[in-house]
Short mmCIF file of C-alpha atoms in Angstrom, two decimals:
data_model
loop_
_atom_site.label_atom_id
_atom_site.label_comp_id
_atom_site.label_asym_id
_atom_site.label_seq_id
_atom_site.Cartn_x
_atom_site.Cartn_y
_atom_site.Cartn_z
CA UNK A 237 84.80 -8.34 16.34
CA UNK A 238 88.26 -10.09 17.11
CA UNK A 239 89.79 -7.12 18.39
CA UNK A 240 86.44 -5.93 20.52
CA UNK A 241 85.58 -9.59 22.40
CA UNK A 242 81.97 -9.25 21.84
CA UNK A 243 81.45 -12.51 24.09
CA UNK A 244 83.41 -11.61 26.52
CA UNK A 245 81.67 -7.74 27.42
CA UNK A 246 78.29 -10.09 26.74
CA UNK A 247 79.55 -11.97 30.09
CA UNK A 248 80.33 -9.02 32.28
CA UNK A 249 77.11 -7.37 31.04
CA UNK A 250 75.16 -10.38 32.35
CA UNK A 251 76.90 -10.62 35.61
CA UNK A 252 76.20 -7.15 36.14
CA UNK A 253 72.63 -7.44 35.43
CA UNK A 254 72.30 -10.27 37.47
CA UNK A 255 73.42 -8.40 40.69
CA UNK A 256 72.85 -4.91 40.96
CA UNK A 257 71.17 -3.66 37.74
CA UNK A 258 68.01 -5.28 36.33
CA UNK A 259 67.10 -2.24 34.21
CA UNK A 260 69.51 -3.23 31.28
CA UNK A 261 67.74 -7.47 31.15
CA UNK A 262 65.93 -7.23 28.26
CA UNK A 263 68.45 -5.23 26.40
CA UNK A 264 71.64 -8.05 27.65
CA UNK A 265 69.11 -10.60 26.59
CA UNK A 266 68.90 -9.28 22.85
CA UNK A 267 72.63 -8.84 22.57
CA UNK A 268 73.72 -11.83 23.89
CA UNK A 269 71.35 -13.73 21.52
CA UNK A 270 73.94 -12.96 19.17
CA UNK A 271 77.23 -13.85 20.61
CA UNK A 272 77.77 -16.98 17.71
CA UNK A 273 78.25 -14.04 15.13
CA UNK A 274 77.66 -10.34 16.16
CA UNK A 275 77.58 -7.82 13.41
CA UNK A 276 78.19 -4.27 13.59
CA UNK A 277 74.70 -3.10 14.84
CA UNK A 278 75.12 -5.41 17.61
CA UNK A 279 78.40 -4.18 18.51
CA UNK A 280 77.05 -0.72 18.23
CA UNK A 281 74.07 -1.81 20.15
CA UNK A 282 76.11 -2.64 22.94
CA UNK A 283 78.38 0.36 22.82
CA UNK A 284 74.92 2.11 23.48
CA UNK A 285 74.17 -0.17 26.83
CA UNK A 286 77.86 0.77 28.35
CA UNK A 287 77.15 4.37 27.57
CA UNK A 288 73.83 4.08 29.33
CA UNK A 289 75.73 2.37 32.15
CA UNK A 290 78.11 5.12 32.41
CA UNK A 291 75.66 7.57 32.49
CA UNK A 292 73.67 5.95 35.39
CA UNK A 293 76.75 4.69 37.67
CA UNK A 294 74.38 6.42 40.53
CA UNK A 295 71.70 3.55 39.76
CA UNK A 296 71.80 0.46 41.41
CA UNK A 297 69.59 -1.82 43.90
CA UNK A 298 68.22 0.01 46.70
CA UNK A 299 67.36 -2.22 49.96
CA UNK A 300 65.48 -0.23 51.89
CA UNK A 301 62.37 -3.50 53.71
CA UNK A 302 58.90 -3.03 54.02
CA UNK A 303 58.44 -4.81 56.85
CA UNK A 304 53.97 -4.38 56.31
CA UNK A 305 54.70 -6.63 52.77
CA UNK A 306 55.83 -10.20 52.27
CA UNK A 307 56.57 -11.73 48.93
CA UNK A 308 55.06 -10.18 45.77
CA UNK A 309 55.51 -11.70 42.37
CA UNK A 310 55.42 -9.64 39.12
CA UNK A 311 55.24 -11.39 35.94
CA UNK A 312 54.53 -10.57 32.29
CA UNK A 313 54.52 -12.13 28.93
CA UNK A 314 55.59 -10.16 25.76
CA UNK A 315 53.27 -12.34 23.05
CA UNK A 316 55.16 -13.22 20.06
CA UNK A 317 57.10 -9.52 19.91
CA UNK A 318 60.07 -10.79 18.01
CA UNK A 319 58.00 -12.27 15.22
CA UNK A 320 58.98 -11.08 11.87
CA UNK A 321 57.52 -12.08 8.44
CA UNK A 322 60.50 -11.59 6.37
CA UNK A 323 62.20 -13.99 8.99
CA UNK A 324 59.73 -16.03 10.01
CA UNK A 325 60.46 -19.07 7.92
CA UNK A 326 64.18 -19.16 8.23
CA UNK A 327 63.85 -18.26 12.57
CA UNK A 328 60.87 -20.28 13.69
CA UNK A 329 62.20 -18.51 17.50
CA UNK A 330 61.02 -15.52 16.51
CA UNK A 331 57.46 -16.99 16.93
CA UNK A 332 58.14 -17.54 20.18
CA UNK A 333 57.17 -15.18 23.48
CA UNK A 334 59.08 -13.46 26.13
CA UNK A 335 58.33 -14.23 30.22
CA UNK A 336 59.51 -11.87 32.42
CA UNK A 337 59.20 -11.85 35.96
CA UNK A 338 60.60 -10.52 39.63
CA UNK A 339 60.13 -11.33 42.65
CA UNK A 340 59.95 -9.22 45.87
CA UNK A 341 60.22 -9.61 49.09
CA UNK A 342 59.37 -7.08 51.72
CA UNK A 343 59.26 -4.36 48.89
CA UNK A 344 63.02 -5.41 47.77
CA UNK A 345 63.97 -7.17 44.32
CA UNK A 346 64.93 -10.65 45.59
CA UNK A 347 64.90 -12.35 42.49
CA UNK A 348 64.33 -11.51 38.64
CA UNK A 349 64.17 -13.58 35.17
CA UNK A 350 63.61 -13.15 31.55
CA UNK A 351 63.61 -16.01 29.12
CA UNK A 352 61.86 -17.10 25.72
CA UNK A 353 59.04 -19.57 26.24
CA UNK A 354 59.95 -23.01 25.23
CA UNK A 355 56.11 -23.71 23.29
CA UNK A 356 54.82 -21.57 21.06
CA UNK A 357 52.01 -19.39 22.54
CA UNK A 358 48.60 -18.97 20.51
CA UNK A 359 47.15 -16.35 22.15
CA UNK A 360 48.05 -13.53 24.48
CA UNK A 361 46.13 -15.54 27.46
CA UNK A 362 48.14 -17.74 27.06
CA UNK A 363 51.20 -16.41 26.43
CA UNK A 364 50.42 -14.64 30.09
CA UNK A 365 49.81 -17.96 31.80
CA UNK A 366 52.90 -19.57 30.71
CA UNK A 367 54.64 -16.96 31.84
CA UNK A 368 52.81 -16.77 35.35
CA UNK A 369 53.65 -20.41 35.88
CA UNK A 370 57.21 -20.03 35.11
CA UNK A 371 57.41 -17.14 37.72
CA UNK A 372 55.53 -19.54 40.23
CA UNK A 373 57.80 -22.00 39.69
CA UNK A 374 60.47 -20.30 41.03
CA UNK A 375 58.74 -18.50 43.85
CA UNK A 376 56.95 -21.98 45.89
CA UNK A 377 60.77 -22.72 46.32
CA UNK A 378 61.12 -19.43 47.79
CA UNK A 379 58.20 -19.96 50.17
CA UNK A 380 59.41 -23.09 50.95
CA UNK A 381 62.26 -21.98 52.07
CA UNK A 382 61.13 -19.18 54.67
CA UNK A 383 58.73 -21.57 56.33
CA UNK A 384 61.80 -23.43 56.96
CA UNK A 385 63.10 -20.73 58.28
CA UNK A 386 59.97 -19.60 60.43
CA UNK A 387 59.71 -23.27 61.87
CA UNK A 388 63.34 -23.11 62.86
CA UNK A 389 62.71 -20.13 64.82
CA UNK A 390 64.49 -17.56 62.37
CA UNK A 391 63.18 -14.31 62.00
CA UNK A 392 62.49 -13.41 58.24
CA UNK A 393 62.07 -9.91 56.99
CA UNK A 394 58.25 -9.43 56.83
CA UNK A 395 56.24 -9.02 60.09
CA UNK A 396 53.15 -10.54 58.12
CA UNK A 397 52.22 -13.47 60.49
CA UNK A 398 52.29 -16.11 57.48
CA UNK A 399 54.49 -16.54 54.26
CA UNK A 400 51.41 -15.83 51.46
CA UNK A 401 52.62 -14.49 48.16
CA UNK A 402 50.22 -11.52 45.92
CA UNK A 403 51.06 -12.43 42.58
CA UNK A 404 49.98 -9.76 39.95
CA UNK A 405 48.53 -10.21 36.73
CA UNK A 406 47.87 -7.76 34.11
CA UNK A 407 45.93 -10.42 31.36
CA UNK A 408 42.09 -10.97 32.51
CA UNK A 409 42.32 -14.34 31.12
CA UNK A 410 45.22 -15.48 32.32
CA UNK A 411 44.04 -14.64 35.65
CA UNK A 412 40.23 -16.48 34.95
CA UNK A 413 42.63 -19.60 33.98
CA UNK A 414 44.99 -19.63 36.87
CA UNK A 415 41.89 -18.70 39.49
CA UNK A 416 39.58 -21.41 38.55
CA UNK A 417 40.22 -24.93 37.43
CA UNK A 418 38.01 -25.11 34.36
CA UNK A 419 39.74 -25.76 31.39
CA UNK A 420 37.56 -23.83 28.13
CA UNK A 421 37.82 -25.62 24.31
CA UNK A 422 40.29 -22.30 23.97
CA UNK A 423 42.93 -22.88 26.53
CA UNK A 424 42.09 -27.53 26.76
CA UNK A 425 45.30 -27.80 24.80
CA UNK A 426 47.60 -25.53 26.86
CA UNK A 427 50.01 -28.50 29.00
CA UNK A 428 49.17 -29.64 32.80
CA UNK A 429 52.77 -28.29 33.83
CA UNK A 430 51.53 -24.96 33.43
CA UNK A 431 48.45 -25.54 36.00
CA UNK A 432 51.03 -26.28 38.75
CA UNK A 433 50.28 -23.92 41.19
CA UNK A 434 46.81 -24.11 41.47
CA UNK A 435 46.82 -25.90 44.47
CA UNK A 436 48.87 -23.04 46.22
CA UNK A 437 45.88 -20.72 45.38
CA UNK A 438 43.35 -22.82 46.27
CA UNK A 439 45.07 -23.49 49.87
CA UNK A 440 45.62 -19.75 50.12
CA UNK A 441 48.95 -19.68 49.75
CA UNK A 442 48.87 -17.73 46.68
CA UNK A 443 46.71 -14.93 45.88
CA UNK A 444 46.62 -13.41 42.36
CA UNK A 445 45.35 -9.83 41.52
CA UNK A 446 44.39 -8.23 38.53
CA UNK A 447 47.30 -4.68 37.90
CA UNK A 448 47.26 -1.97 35.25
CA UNK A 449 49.43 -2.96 32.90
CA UNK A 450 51.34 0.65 33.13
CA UNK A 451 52.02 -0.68 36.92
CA UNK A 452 52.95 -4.14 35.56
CA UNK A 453 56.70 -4.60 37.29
CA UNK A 454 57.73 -7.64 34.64
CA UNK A 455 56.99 -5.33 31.95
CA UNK A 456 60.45 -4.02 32.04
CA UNK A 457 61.84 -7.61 31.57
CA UNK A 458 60.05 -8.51 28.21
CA UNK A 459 60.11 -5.55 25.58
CA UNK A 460 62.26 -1.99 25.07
CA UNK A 461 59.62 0.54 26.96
CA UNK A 462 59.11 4.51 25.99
CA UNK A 463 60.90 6.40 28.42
CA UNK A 464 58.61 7.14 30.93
CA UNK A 465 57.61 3.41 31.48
CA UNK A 466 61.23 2.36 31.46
CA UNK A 467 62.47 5.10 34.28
CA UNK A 468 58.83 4.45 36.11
CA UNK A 469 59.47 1.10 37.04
CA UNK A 470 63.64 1.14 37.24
CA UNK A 471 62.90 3.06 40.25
CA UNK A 472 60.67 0.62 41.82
CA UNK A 473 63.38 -2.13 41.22
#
């Protein structure tokens, strides 16, 4: 591992994945979880992400505005999919679930993230809420900051006469929880900084829609996908 700087291709992959290639997230994430002591499947598993790279130096981001669309959010929750009994005890994380989100912006990837919840989830809904708050959390910044731009006079991408965001959702609960303010005996416990953009979709400012879960965008960011699925939505982003 001396001779082969595990950390060190860990850093370049996540640079790279940060700019131009999204596709290879999730699988940076899980290596880089292991940068304190790699073994040899992780070394091998990252031997297999440069050869993917190599065989797709054609991919890459795409900018190509749709000027009809303003900002769209995408965001999915993987519940619990590390979890492993044999480990369980020893790796509490493991418990934990995966967000994973993007947002776009005139039909372009503007911004993406993938990260392990910081509370435990106890149920899928939840799981999905989290990690729609955690995506909304970074996009009101974003809206912000082209409102700015609209009251200063600067022109922003989308021709859509007001900055509104269609946030999609592919968990019926989650979307019952973050559409109406009612709190159920179910979800009471689940913290108030998750219910902090409910004011945005009350005002209008946010709109969230129900989406097949084989069109679910964040999918990609939260869990190794069959083939199809994977290639499906790397072409989107």
């Amino acid at each position: 591992n001396a001779e082969w700087h595990y950390r060190r291709i860990i850093g370049k992959l996540n640079f790279l994945e940060k700019t131009t290639r999204p596709d290879i997230a999730y699988a940076t994430h899980q290596c880089a979880r292991f940068c304190e002591d790699p073994k040899q499947s992780h070394a091998k598993a990252v031997i297999h992400l440069v050869q993917y790279l190599n065989g797709t130096r054609d991919k890459g981001i795409i900018l190509d505005p749709n000027r009809l669309k303003s900002l769209e959010c995408y965001a999915d929750a993987d519940f619990s999919g590390n979890w492993n009994r044999t480990t369980a005890a020893d790796d509490p994380s493991t418990a934990k679930s995966r967000t994973g989100f993007v947002i776009m912006l005139a039909d372009c990837p503007l911004f993406w993230s993938y990260k392990l919840q910081t509370q435990i989830a106890l149920s899928t809904t939840e799981a999905e809420y989290i990690a729609l708050s955690q995506a909304l959390r970074d996009l009101i910044p974003i809206m912000n900051l082209l409102l700015e731009l609209k009251e200063h006079g600067l022109s922003i991408v989308s021709e859509v006469p007001r900055v509104h965001c269609k946030a999609f959702e592919d968990n019926s609960g989650a979307l019952e929880l973050a559409r109406l303010p009612k709190l159920r005996p179910r979800t009471k416990h689940i913290n108030l900084v998750y219910h902090h953009f409910r004011q945005h979709v009350r005002d209008g400012l946010i709109s969230i829609f129900p989406i097949d879960t084989a069109d679910q965008l964040g999918d990609i960011f939260t869990k190794p996908l069959p083939q199809n699925a994977f290639l499906k939505h790397r072409k989107k982003l």
